PDB file of C-alpha atoms in Angstrom:
ATOM      1  CA  MET A   1      -0.252  -0.014   5.420  1.00 69.00           C
ATOM      2  CA  TRP A   2      -1.990   2.776   3.626  1.00 83.00           C
ATOM      3  CA  THR A   3      -5.055   4.433   1.577  1.00 91.00           C
ATOM      4  CA  LEU A   4      -4.202   6.620  -1.295  1.00 94.00           C
ATOM      5  CA  ASP A   5      -6.912   9.306  -2.971  1.00 95.00           C
ATOM      6  CA  PRO A   6      -7.924   7.740  -6.013  1.00 97.00           C
ATOM      7  CA  PRO A   7      -6.598   9.153  -9.139  1.00 97.00           C
ATOM      8  CA  ALA A   8      -8.703  11.310 -11.725  1.00 96.00           C
ATOM      9  CA  VAL A   9     -10.714   8.659 -14.304  1.00 96.00           C
ATOM     10  CA  ARG A  10     -12.422  11.390 -16.359  1.00 95.00           C
ATOM     11  CA  MET A  11      -9.732  11.051 -19.259  1.00 95.00           C
ATOM     12  CA  ALA A  12     -10.122   7.042 -18.798  1.00 96.00           C
ATOM     13  CA  ARG A  13     -11.784   6.147 -22.398  1.00 94.00           C
ATOM     14  CA  THR A  14      -9.538   8.821 -24.000  1.00 96.00           C
ATOM     15  CA  GLN A  15      -6.591   6.944 -22.312  1.00 97.00           C
ATOM     16  CA  VAL A  16      -8.205   3.390 -24.380  1.00 97.00           C
ATOM     17  CA  ARG A  17      -7.870   5.574 -27.298  1.00 96.00           C
ATOM     18  CA  THR A  18      -4.638   7.304 -27.487  1.00 97.00           C
ATOM     19  CA  ALA A  19      -3.255   3.463 -26.569  1.00 97.00           C
ATOM     20  CA  LEU A  20      -4.945   1.933 -29.435  1.00 97.00           C
ATOM     21  CA  SER A  21      -3.718   4.657 -31.515  1.00 95.00           C
ATOM     22  CA  ARG A  22      -0.781   5.071 -33.863  1.00 90.00           C
ATOM     23  CA  LYS A  23       1.495   8.043 -35.541  1.00 85.00           C
ATOM     24  CA  THR A  24       1.886   6.936 -38.278  1.00 85.00           C
ATOM     25  CA  ALA A  25      -0.507   3.897 -38.865  1.00 90.00           C
ATOM     26  CA  PRO A  26      -4.262   2.589 -38.432  1.00 91.00           C
ATOM     27  CA  PRO A  27      -5.217   2.238 -34.769  1.00 92.00           C
ATOM     28  CA  ILE A  28      -4.037  -1.235 -33.624  1.00 94.00           C
ATOM     29  CA  TYR A  29      -8.272  -1.702 -33.022  1.00 95.00           C
ATOM     30  CA  THR A  30     -11.242  -0.073 -33.967  1.00 96.00           C
ATOM     31  CA  LEU A  31     -13.916  -0.032 -31.127  1.00 97.00           C
ATOM     32  CA  SER A  32     -17.542  -0.555 -32.010  1.00 97.00           C
ATOM     33  CA  ASN A  33     -19.876   1.853 -30.671  1.00 98.00           C
ATOM     34  CA  ALA A  34     -21.385  -1.488 -28.464  1.00 98.00           C
ATOM     35  CA  GLU A  35     -17.682  -1.675 -27.104  1.00 98.00           C
ATOM     36  CA  TRP A  36     -17.076   1.499 -26.268  1.00 98.00           C
ATOM     37  CA  ILE A  37     -20.439   1.639 -24.510  1.00 98.00           C
ATOM     38  CA  ALA A  38     -19.167  -1.635 -22.615  1.00 98.00           C
ATOM     39  CA  ILE A  39     -15.919  -0.077 -21.455  1.00 98.00           C
ATOM     40  CA  LYS A  40     -17.786   2.942 -20.307  1.00 98.00           C
ATOM     41  CA  ASP A  41     -20.339   0.820 -18.559  1.00 98.00           C
ATOM     42  CA  LEU A  42     -17.487  -1.422 -17.155  1.00 98.00           C
ATOM     43  CA  TYR A  43     -15.617   1.336 -15.702  1.00 98.00           C
ATOM     44  CA  ALA A  44     -18.571   2.669 -14.310  1.00 98.00           C
ATOM     45  CA  LEU A  45     -19.563  -0.742 -12.417  1.00 98.00           C
ATOM     46  CA  TYR A  46     -15.335  -1.604 -11.286  1.00 98.00           C
ATOM     47  CA  GLU A  47     -16.376   1.733  -9.090  1.00 98.00           C
ATOM     48  CA  THR A  48     -20.067   0.592  -8.283  1.00 98.00           C
ATOM     49  CA  GLN A  49     -17.966  -2.744  -7.136  1.00 97.00           C
ATOM     50  CA  GLN A  50     -15.147  -0.785  -5.524  1.00 97.00           C
ATOM     51  CA  GLY A  51     -13.376  -2.887  -7.259  1.00 97.00           C
ATOM     52  CA  GLN A  52     -14.403  -6.131  -5.949  1.00 97.00           C
ATOM     53  CA  PRO A  53     -14.726  -9.358  -8.367  1.00 96.00           C
ATOM     54  CA  ILE A  54     -18.250  -9.734 -10.163  1.00 96.00           C
ATOM     55  CA  SER A  55     -18.780 -11.669 -13.621  1.00 95.00           C
ATOM     56  CA  GLY A  56     -19.590  -8.328 -14.999  1.00 96.00           C
ATOM     57  CA  LEU A  57     -16.396  -7.163 -14.806  1.00 98.00           C
ATOM     58  CA  LYS A  58     -15.570  -9.671 -17.338  1.00 97.00           C
ATOM     59  CA  PRO A  59     -18.624  -8.365 -19.645  1.00 97.00           C
ATOM     60  CA  ALA A  60     -18.891 -11.009 -23.130  1.00 97.00           C
ATOM     61  CA  VAL A  61     -19.656  -7.908 -25.363  1.00 98.00           C
ATOM     62  CA  LEU A  62     -15.639  -7.172 -25.453  1.00 98.00           C
ATOM     63  CA  LYS A  63     -14.266 -10.862 -25.403  1.00 97.00           C
ATOM     64  CA  GLY A  64     -13.285  -9.916 -28.874  1.00 96.00           C
ATOM     65  CA  CYS A  65     -11.232  -6.980 -27.552  1.00 98.00           C
ATOM     66  CA  GLU A  66     -10.252  -7.657 -23.790  1.00 97.00           C
ATOM     67  CA  GLN A  67      -6.753  -9.519 -25.328  1.00 98.00           C
ATOM     68  CA  THR A  68      -6.006  -5.978 -27.441  1.00 98.00           C
ATOM     69  CA  LEU A  69      -7.178  -3.793 -24.191  1.00 98.00           C
ATOM     70  CA  HIS A  70      -5.010  -6.645 -21.993  1.00 98.00           C
ATOM     71  CA  ASP A  71      -1.707  -5.637 -24.390  1.00 98.00           C
ATOM     72  CA  CYS A  72      -2.300  -1.884 -24.275  1.00 97.00           C
ATOM     73  CA  TYR A  73      -1.113  -2.039 -20.649  1.00 98.00           C
ATOM     74  CA  SER A  74       2.491  -1.949 -22.629  1.00 97.00           C
ATOM     75  CA  GLN A  75       1.860   1.996 -23.590  1.00 97.00           C
ATOM     76  CA  ILE A  76       2.051   2.795 -20.107  1.00 97.00           C
ATOM     77  CA  GLN A  77       5.325   1.687 -19.655  1.00 93.00           C
ATOM     78  CA  ILE A  78       8.299   4.138 -20.344  1.00 92.00           C
ATOM     79  CA  GLY A  79       8.569   5.228 -23.653  1.00 94.00           C
ATOM     80  CA  GLY A  80       4.583   4.263 -24.586  1.00 95.00           C
ATOM     81  CA  ARG A  81       2.320   6.407 -24.928  1.00 96.00           C
ATOM     82  CA  LEU A  82       0.578   6.245 -21.685  1.00 97.00           C
ATOM     83  CA  GLU A  83       4.048   6.851 -20.168  1.00 96.00           C
ATOM     84  CA  LYS A  84       2.268  10.287 -18.597  1.00 97.00           C
ATOM     85  CA  LEU A  85      -0.283   7.789 -16.817  1.00 97.00           C
ATOM     86  CA  ARG A  86       1.617   6.473 -15.465  1.00 97.00           C
ATOM     87  CA  GLY A  87       3.852   8.911 -13.852  1.00 97.00           C
ATOM     88  CA  ARG A  88       0.492  10.323 -12.514  1.00 96.00           C
ATOM     89  CA  LEU A  89      -0.040   7.179 -10.918  1.00 97.00           C
ATOM     90  CA  LEU A  90       3.227   6.278  -9.072  1.00 97.00           C
ATOM     91  CA  THR A  91       3.463   9.908  -7.779  1.00 95.00           C
ATOM     92  CA  GLY A  92       0.156   9.154  -5.769  1.00 93.00           C
ATOM     93  CA  ALA A  93       2.640   7.805  -3.449  1.00 94.00           C
ATOM     94  CA  SER A  94       5.695   8.742  -1.490  1.00 93.00           C
ATOM     95  CA  GLU A  95       6.398   4.882  -0.074  1.00 95.00           C
ATOM     96  CA  CYS A  96       4.559   2.110  -1.360  1.00 97.00           C
ATOM     97  CA  PRO A  97       1.101   2.088   0.508  1.00 96.00           C
ATOM     98  CA  LEU A  98       1.333  -2.137   0.601  1.00 96.00           C
ATOM     99  CA  CYS A  99       4.287  -2.059   3.243  1.00 96.00           C
ATOM    100  CA  GLY A 100       4.872   2.019   3.739  1.00 94.00           C
ATOM    101  CA  TYR A 101       8.768   1.601   3.543  1.00 94.00           C
ATOM    102  CA  GLY A 102       9.902   0.517  -0.106  1.00 96.00           C
ATOM    103  CA  ASP A 103       9.642   2.997  -3.234  1.00 97.00           C
ATOM    104  CA  PRO A 104       6.742   2.363  -5.461  1.00 97.00           C
ATOM    105  CA  THR A 105       8.397   2.103  -8.811  1.00 97.00           C
ATOM    106  CA  THR A 106       6.272  -0.379 -10.476  1.00 97.00           C
ATOM    107  CA  LEU A 107       2.307  -0.528 -10.695  1.00 98.00           C
ATOM    108  CA  ASP A 108       0.015  -3.462  -9.504  1.00 98.00           C
ATOM    109  CA  HIS A 109      -2.998  -4.478 -11.255  1.00 98.00           C
ATOM    110  CA  TYR A 110      -5.467  -4.787  -7.816  1.00 98.00           C
ATOM    111  CA  LEU A 111      -7.854  -7.213 -10.151  1.00 98.00           C
ATOM    112  CA  PRO A 112      -5.062  -9.170 -12.334  1.00 97.00           C
ATOM    113  CA  ARG A 113      -4.727  -8.467 -15.634  1.00 97.00           C
ATOM    114  CA  SER A 114      -4.779 -11.803 -16.601  1.00 96.00           C
ATOM    115  CA  LYS A 115      -7.968 -12.243 -15.686  1.00 96.00           C
ATOM    116  CA  TYR A 116      -9.775  -8.744 -15.727  1.00 98.00           C
ATOM    117  CA  LYS A 117      -8.157  -7.766 -19.143  1.00 98.00           C
ATOM    118  CA  ALA A 118     -10.445  -4.937 -20.227  1.00 98.00           C
ATOM    119  CA  LEU A 119      -8.944  -3.097 -17.174  1.00 98.00           C
ATOM    120  CA  ALA A 120      -5.459  -3.414 -17.700  1.00 98.00           C
ATOM    121  CA  ILE A 121      -5.087   0.402 -18.108  1.00 98.00           C
ATOM    122  CA  TYR A 122      -8.305   1.386 -15.779  1.00 98.00           C
ATOM    123  CA  PRO A 123      -6.132   3.744 -13.645  1.00 98.00           C
ATOM    124  CA  ARG A 124      -8.489   2.822 -10.226  1.00 98.00           C
ATOM    125  CA  ASN A 125      -7.311  -0.744 -11.170  1.00 98.00           C
ATOM    126  CA  LEU A 126      -3.795   0.316 -10.897  1.00 98.00           C
ATOM    127  CA  ILE A 127      -1.873   1.045  -7.662  1.00 98.00           C
ATOM    128  CA  PRO A 128       1.804   1.955  -7.126  1.00 98.00           C
ATOM    129  CA  ALA A 129       3.662  -0.776  -5.205  1.00 98.00           C
ATOM    130  CA  CYS A 130       7.685  -1.172  -4.401  1.00 98.00           C
ATOM    131  CA  GLN A 131       8.633  -4.386  -6.305  1.00 98.00           C
ATOM    132  CA  PRO A 132       8.538  -6.954  -3.749  1.00 98.00           C
ATOM    133  CA  CYS A 133       5.366  -5.870  -2.768  1.00 97.00           C
ATOM    134  CA  ASN A 134       4.637  -6.560  -6.251  1.00 97.00           C
ATOM    135  CA  ARG A 135       5.588  -9.953  -6.770  1.00 97.00           C
ATOM    136  CA  LYS A 136       4.653 -11.152  -3.336  1.00 97.00           C
ATOM    137  CA  LYS A 137       1.321 -10.370  -3.793  1.00 95.00           C
ATOM    138  CA  GLY A 138       1.199 -11.721  -6.784  1.00 92.00           C
ATOM    139  CA  THR A 139      -1.855 -12.060  -9.392  1.00 92.00           C
ATOM    140  CA  ALA A 140      -4.816 -13.772  -7.525  1.00 88.00           C
ATOM    141  CA  ALA A 141      -7.953 -11.769  -7.392  1.00 91.00           C
ATOM    142  CA  PRO A 142      -9.411 -11.038  -3.894  1.00 93.00           C
ATOM    143  CA  LYS A 143     -12.305 -13.703  -2.643  1.00 92.00           C
ATOM    144  CA  GLY A 144     -13.839 -13.620   0.648  1.00 91.00           C
ATOM    145  CA  ASN A 145     -10.651 -13.302   3.622  1.00 93.00           C
ATOM    146  CA  LYS A 146      -8.118 -14.115   1.097  1.00 94.00           C
ATOM    147  CA  GLY A 147      -7.243 -10.443  -0.324  1.00 95.00           C
ATOM    148  CA  PHE A 148      -6.004  -7.557  -0.623  1.00 96.00           C
ATOM    149  CA  ILE A 149      -7.862  -4.665   0.720  1.00 96.00           C
ATOM    150  CA  HIS A 150      -8.011  -1.795  -2.069  1.00 97.00           C
ATOM    151  CA  ALA A 151      -5.852   1.481  -1.435  1.00 96.00           C
ATOM    152  CA  TYR A 152      -8.261   3.278  -3.563  1.00 97.00           C
ATOM    153  CA  TYR A 153     -11.613   2.549  -1.851  1.00 96.00           C
ATOM    154  CA  GLU A 154     -11.536   1.042   1.777  1.00 94.00           C
ATOM    155  CA  ASN A 155     -12.689   2.882   4.443  1.00 91.00           C
ATOM    156  CA  LEU A 156     -10.101   2.811   7.550  1.00 91.00           C
ATOM    157  CA  PRO A 157      -9.432   4.539  10.506  1.00 85.00           C
ATOM    158  CA  ASP A 158      -6.475   6.880   9.757  1.00 79.00           C
ATOM    159  CA  HIS A 159      -7.029  10.538  12.377  1.00 75.00           C
ATOM    160  CA  TRP A 160      -4.377  10.408  14.355  1.00 71.00           C
ATOM    161  CA  ASN A 161      -6.887   9.970  17.672  1.00 74.00           C
ATOM    162  CA  ASP A 162      -9.327   6.662  16.560  1.00 85.00           C
ATOM    163  CA  GLU A 163      -8.173   3.326  17.647  1.00 93.00           C
ATOM    164  CA  PRO A 164      -5.111   1.707  15.305  1.00 95.00           C
ATOM    165  CA  PHE A 165      -5.722  -1.500  13.726  1.00 96.00           C
ATOM    166  CA  LEU A 166      -2.341  -1.826  13.627  1.00 97.00           C
ATOM    167  CA  HIS A 167      -0.335  -2.994  16.910  1.00 98.00           C
ATOM    168  CA  ALA A 168       3.405  -3.579  17.868  1.00 98.00           C
ATOM    169  CA  LYS A 169       4.599  -5.450  20.735  1.00 98.00           C
ATOM    170  CA  VAL A 170       7.720  -4.527  21.737  1.00 98.00           C
ATOM    171  CA  SER A 171      10.530  -7.184  23.461  1.00 97.00           C
ATOM    172  CA  TYR A 172      14.084  -6.022  24.842  1.00 96.00           C
ATOM    173  CA  THR A 173      16.807  -8.660  26.343  1.00 93.00           C
ATOM    174  CA  ARG A 174      20.727  -7.839  26.250  1.00 88.00           C
ATOM    175  CA  GLY A 175      20.456  -5.038  23.137  1.00 91.00           C
ATOM    176  CA  THR A 176      18.581  -6.988  21.390  1.00 93.00           C
ATOM    177  CA  LEU A 177      14.708  -6.030  19.909  1.00 94.00           C
ATOM    178  CA  ARG A 178      11.981  -8.110  18.914  1.00 96.00           C
ATOM    179  CA  VAL A 179       9.087  -6.529  17.491  1.00 97.00           C
ATOM    180  CA  ILE A 180       5.966  -8.266  16.656  1.00 98.00           C
ATOM    181  CA  PHE A 181       3.874  -6.689  14.736  1.00 98.00           C
ATOM    182  CA  SER A 182      -0.327  -7.694  14.768  1.00 98.00           C
ATOM    183  CA  ILE A 183      -3.833  -6.645  13.693  1.00 97.00           C
ATOM    184  CA  SER A 184      -7.049  -6.104  15.045  1.00 97.00           C
ATOM    185  CA  HIS A 185      -9.702  -3.275  15.647  1.00 96.00           C
ATOM    186  CA  PRO A 186     -13.296  -3.331  17.603  1.00 94.00           C
ATOM    187  CA  THR A 187     -15.197  -2.164  15.160  1.00 93.00           C
ATOM    188  CA  LEU A 188     -13.676  -2.630  11.500  1.00 94.00           C
ATOM    189  CA  SER A 189     -15.748  -5.506   9.711  1.00 94.00           C
ATOM    190  CA  SER A 190     -14.092  -8.853  10.270  1.00 95.00           C
ATOM    191  CA  GLN A 191     -14.017  -9.479   7.051  1.00 95.00           C
ATOM    192  CA  THR A 192     -11.219  -6.456   6.688  1.00 95.00           C
ATOM    193  CA  VAL A 193      -9.607  -7.059   9.736  1.00 96.00           C
ATOM    194  CA  GLU A 194      -9.251 -10.950   8.128  1.00 97.00           C
ATOM    195  CA  ARG A 195      -7.804  -9.213   4.640  1.00 96.00           C
ATOM    196  CA  LEU A 196      -5.728  -6.868   6.675  1.00 97.00           C
ATOM    197  CA  ARG A 197      -3.952 -10.231   8.096  1.00 97.00           C
ATOM    198  CA  TYR A 198      -3.813 -11.775   5.040  1.00 97.00           C
ATOM    199  CA  GLN A 199      -2.488  -8.509   3.199  1.00 97.00           C
ATOM    200  CA  PHE A 200      -0.108  -8.496   6.440  1.00 97.00           C
ATOM    201  CA  GLU A 201       1.071 -12.130   5.840  1.00 97.00           C
ATOM    202  CA  LYS A 202       0.986 -12.429   2.210  1.00 97.00           C
ATOM    203  CA  LEU A 203       3.781  -9.454   2.225  1.00 97.00           C
ATOM    204  CA  GLU A 204       6.424 -11.100   4.864  1.00 98.00           C
ATOM    205  CA  LEU A 205       6.118  -7.687   6.973  1.00 98.00           C
ATOM    206  CA  ASN A 206       6.737  -8.775  10.602  1.00 97.00           C
ATOM    207  CA  THR A 207      10.324  -9.990   8.504  1.00 96.00           C
ATOM    208  CA  ARG A 208      11.048  -7.256   5.957  1.00 97.00           C
ATOM    209  CA  TYR A 209      10.315  -4.747   8.554  1.00 96.00           C
ATOM    210  CA  ALA A 210      13.624  -5.331  10.855  1.00 93.00           C
ATOM    211  CA  ALA A 211      15.509  -3.488   9.087  1.00 93.00           C
ATOM    212  CA  PRO A 212      13.643  -0.390   8.559  1.00 95.00           C
ATOM    213  CA  ILE A 213      13.099  -0.670  11.865  1.00 96.00           C
ATOM    214  CA  ASN A 214      16.801  -0.578  12.786  1.00 94.00           C
ATOM    215  CA  ASN A 215      17.269   2.612  10.480  1.00 94.00           C
ATOM    216  CA  PHE A 216      14.352   4.323  11.890  1.00 96.00           C
ATOM    217  CA  LEU A 217      15.079   3.691  15.361  1.00 96.00           C
ATOM    218  CA  PHE A 218      19.073   5.046  14.436  1.00 95.00           C
ATOM    219  CA  SER A 219      17.431   8.413  13.780  1.00 95.00           C
ATOM    220  CA  GLN A 220      16.231   8.962  16.948  1.00 96.00           C
ATOM    221  CA  LYS A 221      19.336   7.997  18.612  1.00 96.00           C
ATOM    222  CA  VAL A 222      20.690  11.344  19.477  1.00 96.00           C
ATOM    223  CA  ALA A 223      17.197  12.038  21.105  1.00 97.00           C
ATOM    224  CA  LEU A 224      16.982   8.514  23.129  1.00 96.00           C
ATOM    225  CA  LEU A 225      20.556   9.018  24.548  1.00 96.00           C
ATOM    226  CA  GLY A 226      20.133  13.013  25.231  1.00 96.00           C
ATOM    227  CA  PHE A 227      17.991  12.008  28.095  1.00 96.00           C
ATOM    228  CA  THR A 228      20.090  11.377  31.656  1.00 93.00           C
ATOM    229  CA  GLY A 229      19.563  11.336  35.308  1.00 94.00           C
ATOM    230  CA  LYS A 230      16.638   9.646  37.510  1.00 94.00           C
ATOM    231  CA  ASP A 231      13.746  10.493  35.056  1.00 96.00           C
ATOM    232  CA  ALA A 232      15.579   9.298  31.936  1.00 97.00           C
ATOM    233  CA  ALA A 233      13.784   6.525  31.495  1.00 97.00           C
ATOM    234  CA  LYS A 234      10.290   8.024  32.036  1.00 97.00           C
ATOM    235  CA  LEU A 235      10.777  11.139  29.866  1.00 98.00           C
ATOM    236  CA  ARG A 236      12.495   8.712  27.312  1.00 98.00           C
ATOM    237  CA  CYS A 237       8.911   7.465  27.307  1.00 98.00           C
ATOM    238  CA  ALA A 238       7.252  10.895  27.041  1.00 98.00           C
ATOM    239  CA  TYR A 239       9.016  12.021  24.085  1.00 98.00           C
ATOM    240  CA  LEU A 240       8.153   8.299  22.055  1.00 98.00           C
ATOM    241  CA  LYS A 241       4.575   9.166  22.902  1.00 97.00           C
ATOM    242  CA  THR A 242       5.133  12.420  21.849  1.00 97.00           C
ATOM    243  CA  VAL A 243       6.922  11.211  18.675  1.00 97.00           C
ATOM    244  CA  SER A 244       4.041   8.608  18.236  1.00 97.00           C
ATOM    245  CA  GLU A 245       1.158  10.672  17.978  1.00 95.00           C
ATOM    246  CA  GLN A 246       3.319  13.274  15.808  1.00 95.00           C
ATOM    247  CA  TRP A 247       4.089  10.463  13.610  1.00 94.00           C
ATOM    248  CA  ALA A 248       0.290   9.893  13.381  1.00 94.00           C
ATOM    249  CA  ARG A 249      -0.772  12.876  12.459  1.00 94.00           C
ATOM    250  CA  ASP A 250       1.760  13.357   9.506  1.00 93.00           C
ATOM    251  CA  PHE A 251       1.810   9.966   8.146  1.00 92.00           C
ATOM    252  CA  GLY A 252      -0.896   8.192   9.527  1.00 91.00           C
ATOM    253  CA  LEU A 253      -2.146   6.278  12.375  1.00 94.00           C
ATOM    254  CA  ASN A 254      -1.193   2.930  10.893  1.00 95.00           C
ATOM    255  CA  ASP A 255       1.660   3.792   9.681  1.00 95.00           C
ATOM    256  CA  TRP A 256       3.936   1.006  10.883  1.00 97.00           C
ATOM    257  CA  ARG A 257       6.690   3.367  12.334  1.00 97.00           C
ATOM    258  CA  ALA A 258       3.520   5.325  14.581  1.00 96.00           C
ATOM    259  CA  ALA A 259       2.818   1.425  15.507  1.00 97.00           C
ATOM    260  CA  PHE A 260       6.231   0.901  16.586  1.00 98.00           C
ATOM    261  CA  LEU A 261       6.695   4.435  18.511  1.00 98.00           C
ATOM    262  CA  ARG A 262       3.434   3.548  20.551  1.00 98.00           C
ATOM    263  CA  GLY A 263       5.107  -0.477  21.433  1.00 98.00           C
ATOM    264  CA  LEU A 264       8.211   1.132  22.168  1.00 98.00           C
ATOM    265  CA  MET A 265       7.318   3.661  24.484  1.00 98.00           C
ATOM    266  CA  LEU A 266       5.825   0.722  26.683  1.00 98.00           C
ATOM    267  CA  CYS A 267       8.783  -1.432  26.757  1.00 97.00           C
ATOM    268  CA  SER A 268       9.769  -0.229  30.241  1.00 96.00           C
ATOM    269  CA  GLN A 269      13.450  -1.912  29.792  1.00 96.00           C
ATOM    270  CA  PHE A 270      14.050  -0.036  26.195  1.00 97.00           C
ATOM    271  CA  CYS A 271      13.494   3.247  28.250  1.00 97.00           C
ATOM    272  CA  LYS A 272      15.740   1.986  30.731  1.00 96.00           C
ATOM    273  CA  MET A 273      18.518   1.039  28.981  1.00 94.00           C
ATOM    274  CA  PRO A 274      18.656   1.711  25.516  1.00 95.00           C
ATOM    275  CA  ASP A 275      22.414   2.716  25.157  1.00 94.00           C
ATOM    276  CA  ALA A 276      23.089  -1.210  24.438  1.00 93.00           C
ATOM    277  CA  TYR A 277      21.079  -1.188  21.345  1.00 94.00           C
ATOM    278  CA  PHE A 278      23.056   1.280  19.288  1.00 92.00           C
ATOM    279  CA  LYS A 279      25.959   0.347  19.749  1.00 87.00           C
ATOM    280  CA  ASN A 280      26.903  -1.754  16.977  1.00 71.00           C
ATOM    281  CA  PRO A 281      25.077  -0.439  14.256  1.00 66.00           C
ATOM    282  CA  LYS A 282      26.857  -2.722  11.524  1.00 55.00           C
ATOM    283  CA  ARG A 283      25.645  -6.164  13.077  1.00 47.00           C
ATOM    284  CA  ARG A 284      22.541  -5.118  12.313  1.00 44.00           C
TER     285      ARG A 284
END
């Protein structure tokens, strides 16, 4: 699970104007001065709240135009007047930040568009996500411990030498790996830990990671089977430790692959006899 650099929002109100405009006809809706001010204040409040819901994010003064602003999201789709914004947001993540492996081809509204209509095209309410994660997340707004972390605002430990919150317990029997991920951390707030757990369970990642784990581990096959002799197990363990640390540096401390490697290096049975795992890749 990742966090992302927040997208620029200096053009956010210009993007509203673009979404409402039409080339050969009057604007879809002409915002009043009071509505423009309310949109400016709304976006500022979203920043102050770091995307967390309060009643002020549904201002009464925008009641008359909120459905129009809701419908402006269609302009972010391919062929719309804000198509370039869509492209910039999607290229902000090479992989889905919710699962860490899916292709981010969709935009998820962190605060649901159906309830926070005036935020429908605010860039920092739009999170790149793969289709499976977007569907599984649903349209519920975060509340207490039940909710997703905000990929643009959450302050999570990510230096490779920090304490991770994502852990993997790996067991190995007769050529079969069993990997169970869990979330815990000594200093993160209880709400943050509970939200991370909620997100992990809601997205069914312990189940969904099975296939990418297999593909990832096969990418390490040549190296792991290259160690021979009486010290082979010890060398494999050392190799996995080195790779886990490098992966954490390159892709984040809590990337699922870094967590998996940390767990795998502690699995003595795999380090002793990995050969059985690699015998038949087609069955997995």
